[in-house]
Amino acid sequence: MTAAAVALTACSNPIVITNDTPQQTESATATITSVRPSNDKLVNAFDYYLRIDDIRSGYYFTSPSGSWRCVIVPRTWAGCQSSSGTGRIGVTGAPQTVTDDTGHTVVPNSIVVRTQGDPQFAAVPADQVKQPTGTAKTLPFNKILAAAGFRCNAQQETGISCLSEETGKGFTFSNTGVNWQYTDVP
């Protein structure tokens, strides 16, 4: 096994995935459609990319209001959390607690979609979503950031939406609630 593979294997996963979904506003089962998402409103992904070190890198952005910070971790996951730092996700209908991979009860502070699996509420360390240096670039309304197997957009009417391009599963959320489907830019 190469040193890089050993290093990657030894890294712990920073996302706490939940299996608790009964308090969510809708079923976590996403509907997959055969309609391909649009590509006519793409931003230049390079403008959002930050390489931290040989292992960590991401595409960081904030919502136009500045209320949400989000990241696409290449070929791994995409997710968002409140910029307020309150520790809670701040989405109507989010559960008060979720169970992490170790069976502990934790407060959800993010919404994520992985390359595989259903989107869900999760507990993610703030340093995994917040751009580590400088200020994250704003993703303008009705523009799409497509990078490394994911796509995300921000719309004034519906909120932030992200999708795993591999599975077609995603989420759309705002302060008023969550929908377990990707909402494409009109």
C-alpha positions as a Markdown table, in Angstrom:
| # | Residue | x | y | z |
|---|---|---|---|---|
| 1 | Met | 0.0 | 0.0 | 0.0 |
| 2 | Thr | 1.4 | 3.4 | -0.9 |
| 3 | Ala | 2.1 | 6.1 | 1.7 |
| 4 | Ala | -0.7 | 8.2 | 0.2 |
| 5 | Ala | -3.2 | 5.3 | 0.5 |
| 6 | Val | -2.1 | 4.6 | 4.1 |
| 7 | Ala | -2.5 | 8.3 | 4.9 |
| 8 | Leu | -6.0 | 8.4 | 3.3 |
| 9 | Thr | -7.0 | 5.2 | 5.1 |
| 10 | Ala | -5.9 | 6.6 | 8.4 |
| 11 | Cys | -7.9 | 9.8 | 8.1 |
| 12 | Ser | -11.1 | 9.8 | 10.1 |
| 13 | Asn | -14.3 | 10.9 | 8.4 |
| 14 | Pro | -15.2 | 14.4 | 9.5 |
| 15 | Ile | -18.9 | 13.9 | 8.8 |
| 16 | Val | -21.2 | 12.4 | 11.4 |
| 17 | Ile | -23.9 | 10.6 | 9.3 |
| 18 | Thr | -27.3 | 10.2 | 10.8 |
| 19 | Asn | -29.7 | 7.4 | 10.6 |
| 20 | Asp | -32.5 | 9.3 | 12.4 |
| 21 | Thr | -35.0 | 10.6 | 9.9 |
| 22 | Pro | -38.4 | 10.4 | 11.6 |
| 23 | Gln | -38.5 | 14.1 | 12.5 |
| 24 | Gln | -37.6 | 15.3 | 9.0 |
| 25 | Thr | -40.2 | 17.2 | 7.0 |
| 26 | Glu | -40.3 | 14.7 | 4.2 |
| 27 | Ser | -39.0 | 11.2 | 3.4 |
| 28 | Ala | -35.3 | 11.0 | 2.8 |
| 29 | Thr | -36.0 | 8.9 | -0.3 |
| 30 | Ala | -35.1 | 11.0 | -3.2 |
| 31 | Thr | -36.9 | 10.9 | -6.5 |
| 32 | Ile | -34.5 | 10.4 | -9.3 |
| 33 | Thr | -35.6 | 11.8 | -12.6 |
| 34 | Ser | -34.2 | 11.3 | -16.1 |
| 35 | Val | -34.0 | 15.0 | -16.7 |
| 36 | Arg | -30.4 | 16.2 | -16.9 |
| 37 | Pro | -29.7 | 19.3 | -14.8 |
| 38 | Ser | -28.9 | 22.4 | -16.8 |
| 39 | Asn | -25.4 | 23.5 | -17.6 |
| 40 | Asp | -26.2 | 26.9 | -19.2 |
| 41 | Lys | -25.8 | 28.9 | -15.9 |
| 42 | Leu | -22.5 | 27.4 | -14.6 |
| 43 | Val | -19.9 | 29.5 | -12.8 |
| 44 | Asn | -16.2 | 28.8 | -13.2 |
| 45 | Ala | -15.6 | 26.2 | -10.5 |
| 46 | Phe | -11.9 | 27.2 | -10.4 |
| 47 | Asp | -13.0 | 30.5 | -8.7 |
| 48 | Tyr | -14.4 | 28.6 | -5.7 |
| 49 | Tyr | -11.6 | 26.0 | -5.3 |
| 50 | Leu | -9.2 | 26.0 | -2.4 |
| 51 | Arg | -6.4 | 23.4 | -2.0 |
| 52 | Ile | -5.5 | 23.2 | 1.7 |
| 53 | Asp | -2.9 | 20.5 | 1.6 |
| 54 | Asp | -2.2 | 17.2 | -0.3 |
| 55 | Ile | -5.3 | 15.5 | 1.2 |
| 56 | Arg | -7.8 | 18.3 | 1.8 |
| 57 | Ser | -9.3 | 20.5 | -0.8 |
| 58 | Gly | -12.8 | 21.9 | -1.6 |
| 59 | Tyr | -15.1 | 24.2 | -3.5 |
| 60 | Tyr | -16.3 | 26.7 | -0.9 |
| 61 | Phe | -19.1 | 29.2 | -1.2 |
| 62 | Thr | -21.6 | 31.2 | 0.8 |
| 63 | Ser | -25.3 | 32.0 | 0.0 |
| 64 | Pro | -26.1 | 35.5 | -1.4 |
| 65 | Ser | -27.5 | 36.5 | 2.0 |
| 66 | Gly | -24.4 | 35.3 | 3.8 |
| 67 | Ser | -26.5 | 33.1 | 6.1 |
| 68 | Trp | -25.2 | 29.8 | 4.8 |
| 69 | Arg | -21.7 | 28.4 | 4.1 |
| 70 | Cys | -21.3 | 25.4 | 1.9 |
| 71 | Val | -18.6 | 23.1 | 0.5 |
| 72 | Ile | -18.2 | 20.5 | -2.2 |
| 73 | Val | -15.5 | 18.1 | -1.0 |
| 74 | Pro | -14.3 | 16.5 | -4.3 |
| 75 | Arg | -15.9 | 13.1 | -5.0 |
| 76 | Thr | -16.9 | 12.7 | -1.3 |
| 77 | Trp | -19.8 | 15.0 | -0.2 |
| 78 | Ala | -21.4 | 18.4 | -0.5 |
| 79 | Gly | -23.1 | 20.2 | 2.4 |
| 80 | Cys | -24.1 | 23.4 | 4.1 |
| 81 | Gln | -24.4 | 24.8 | 7.5 |
| 82 | Ser | -25.5 | 28.1 | 9.1 |
| 83 | Ser | -23.0 | 30.9 | 9.1 |
| 84 | Ser | -24.3 | 32.0 | 12.5 |
| 85 | Gly | -22.2 | 29.5 | 14.4 |
| 86 | Thr | -25.2 | 28.6 | 16.7 |
| 87 | Gly | -24.4 | 24.9 | 16.4 |
| 88 | Arg | -27.9 | 24.1 | 15.0 |
| 89 | Ile | -28.8 | 23.7 | 11.3 |
| 90 | Gly | -31.6 | 26.3 | 11.6 |
| 91 | Val | -34.0 | 24.7 | 9.2 |
| 92 | Thr | -37.6 | 24.3 | 10.1 |
| 93 | Gly | -38.4 | 20.6 | 10.5 |
| 94 | Ala | -34.8 | 19.5 | 11.3 |
| 95 | Pro | -34.6 | 17.0 | 14.1 |
| 96 | Gln | -33.4 | 18.2 | 17.6 |
| 97 | Thr | -30.8 | 15.4 | 17.6 |
| 98 | Val | -29.5 | 12.7 | 15.4 |
| 99 | Thr | -27.5 | 9.6 | 16.1 |
| 100 | Asp | -23.9 | 9.6 | 14.8 |
| 101 | Asp | -21.9 | 6.6 | 13.5 |
| 102 | Thr | -20.8 | 5.7 | 17.0 |
| 103 | Gly | -24.4 | 5.7 | 18.4 |
| 104 | His | -24.0 | 9.0 | 20.3 |
| 105 | Thr | -26.8 | 11.6 | 20.2 |
| 106 | Val | -25.6 | 14.9 | 18.7 |
| 107 | Val | -27.1 | 18.1 | 17.5 |
| 108 | Pro | -27.4 | 18.4 | 13.7 |
| 109 | Asn | -25.6 | 21.4 | 12.3 |
| 110 | Ser | -25.5 | 20.6 | 8.6 |
| 111 | Ile | -27.3 | 19.1 | 5.7 |
| 112 | Val | -25.3 | 16.9 | 3.4 |
| 113 | Val | -25.4 | 14.6 | 0.4 |
| 114 | Arg | -22.6 | 12.1 | -0.2 |
| 115 | Thr | -21.5 | 10.6 | -3.5 |
| 116 | Gln | -23.6 | 7.5 | -2.5 |
| 117 | Gly | -26.6 | 7.4 | -0.2 |
| 118 | Asp | -29.5 | 9.6 | 0.7 |
| 119 | Pro | -29.1 | 13.3 | 1.7 |
| 120 | Gln | -29.5 | 13.9 | 5.4 |
| 121 | Phe | -29.1 | 16.1 | 8.5 |
| 122 | Ala | -25.7 | 15.6 | 10.1 |
| 123 | Ala | -23.1 | 17.0 | 12.5 |
| 124 | Val | -20.1 | 18.3 | 10.7 |
| 125 | Pro | -17.2 | 20.2 | 12.3 |
| 126 | Ala | -17.4 | 23.9 | 11.3 |
| 127 | Asp | -13.8 | 23.8 | 10.0 |
| 128 | Gln | -14.9 | 21.2 | 7.4 |
| 129 | Val | -17.5 | 23.6 | 5.9 |
| 130 | Lys | -16.0 | 27.0 | 6.5 |
| 131 | Gln | -13.2 | 28.1 | 4.1 |
| 132 | Pro | -10.0 | 27.9 | 6.2 |
| 133 | Thr | -8.4 | 31.0 | 4.8 |
| 134 | Gly | -9.8 | 34.2 | 3.3 |
| 135 | Thr | -13.5 | 34.8 | 2.6 |
| 136 | Ala | -15.5 | 32.3 | 0.6 |
| 137 | Lys | -16.9 | 33.6 | -2.6 |
| 138 | Thr | -20.7 | 34.1 | -2.9 |
| 139 | Leu | -22.6 | 31.8 | -5.3 |
| 140 | Pro | -25.0 | 34.2 | -7.0 |
| 141 | Phe | -28.7 | 33.5 | -7.3 |
| 142 | Asn | -29.6 | 31.3 | -10.3 |
| 143 | Lys | -26.0 | 30.2 | -10.9 |
| 144 | Ile | -24.7 | 26.6 | -10.6 |
| 145 | Leu | -21.4 | 25.4 | -9.2 |
| 146 | Ala | -20.7 | 22.0 | -10.7 |
| 147 | Ala | -17.5 | 20.3 | -9.5 |
| 148 | Ala | -16.0 | 16.9 | -8.7 |
| 149 | Gly | -19.3 | 14.9 | -8.9 |
| 150 | Phe | -21.7 | 17.4 | -7.3 |
| 151 | Arg | -23.6 | 20.5 | -8.3 |
| 152 | Cys | -25.1 | 23.2 | -6.1 |
| 153 | Asn | -27.1 | 26.4 | -6.7 |
| 154 | Ala | -28.8 | 29.2 | -4.8 |
| 155 | Gln | -32.2 | 30.5 | -5.7 |
| 156 | Gln | -34.1 | 33.3 | -4.1 |
| 157 | Glu | -37.4 | 31.4 | -4.2 |
| 158 | Thr | -36.3 | 27.9 | -3.0 |
| 159 | Gly | -33.0 | 28.3 | -1.2 |
| 160 | Ile | -29.8 | 26.2 | -1.6 |
| 161 | Ser | -29.8 | 23.0 | -3.5 |
| 162 | Cys | -27.1 | 20.3 | -4.0 |
| 163 | Leu | -27.0 | 17.1 | -5.9 |
| 164 | Ser | -24.7 | 14.0 | -6.2 |
| 165 | Glu | -24.3 | 13.6 | -9.9 |
| 166 | Glu | -23.5 | 9.9 | -9.4 |
| 167 | Thr | -26.9 | 9.0 | -7.8 |
| 168 | Gly | -29.1 | 12.0 | -8.8 |
| 169 | Lys | -30.0 | 12.4 | -5.1 |
| 170 | Gly | -29.9 | 15.7 | -3.4 |
| 171 | Phe | -31.6 | 18.3 | -1.2 |
| 172 | Thr | -33.1 | 21.8 | -1.4 |
| 173 | Phe | -33.4 | 23.8 | 1.8 |
| 174 | Ser | -34.0 | 27.2 | 3.3 |
| 175 | Asn | -34.8 | 28.4 | 6.8 |
| 176 | Thr | -38.4 | 27.4 | 6.2 |
| 177 | Gly | -37.8 | 23.7 | 5.5 |
| 178 | Val | -36.1 | 21.0 | 3.4 |
| 179 | Asn | -37.1 | 19.0 | 0.3 |
| 180 | Trp | -35.1 | 15.8 | -0.3 |
| 181 | Gln | -34.7 | 16.6 | -4.0 |
| 182 | Tyr | -32.4 | 18.8 | -6.1 |
| 183 | Thr | -34.1 | 21.9 | -7.5 |
| 184 | Asp | -32.5 | 23.0 | -10.8 |
| 185 | Val | -32.1 | 26.6 | -11.8 |
| 186 | Pro | -35.0 | 27.6 | -14.1 |
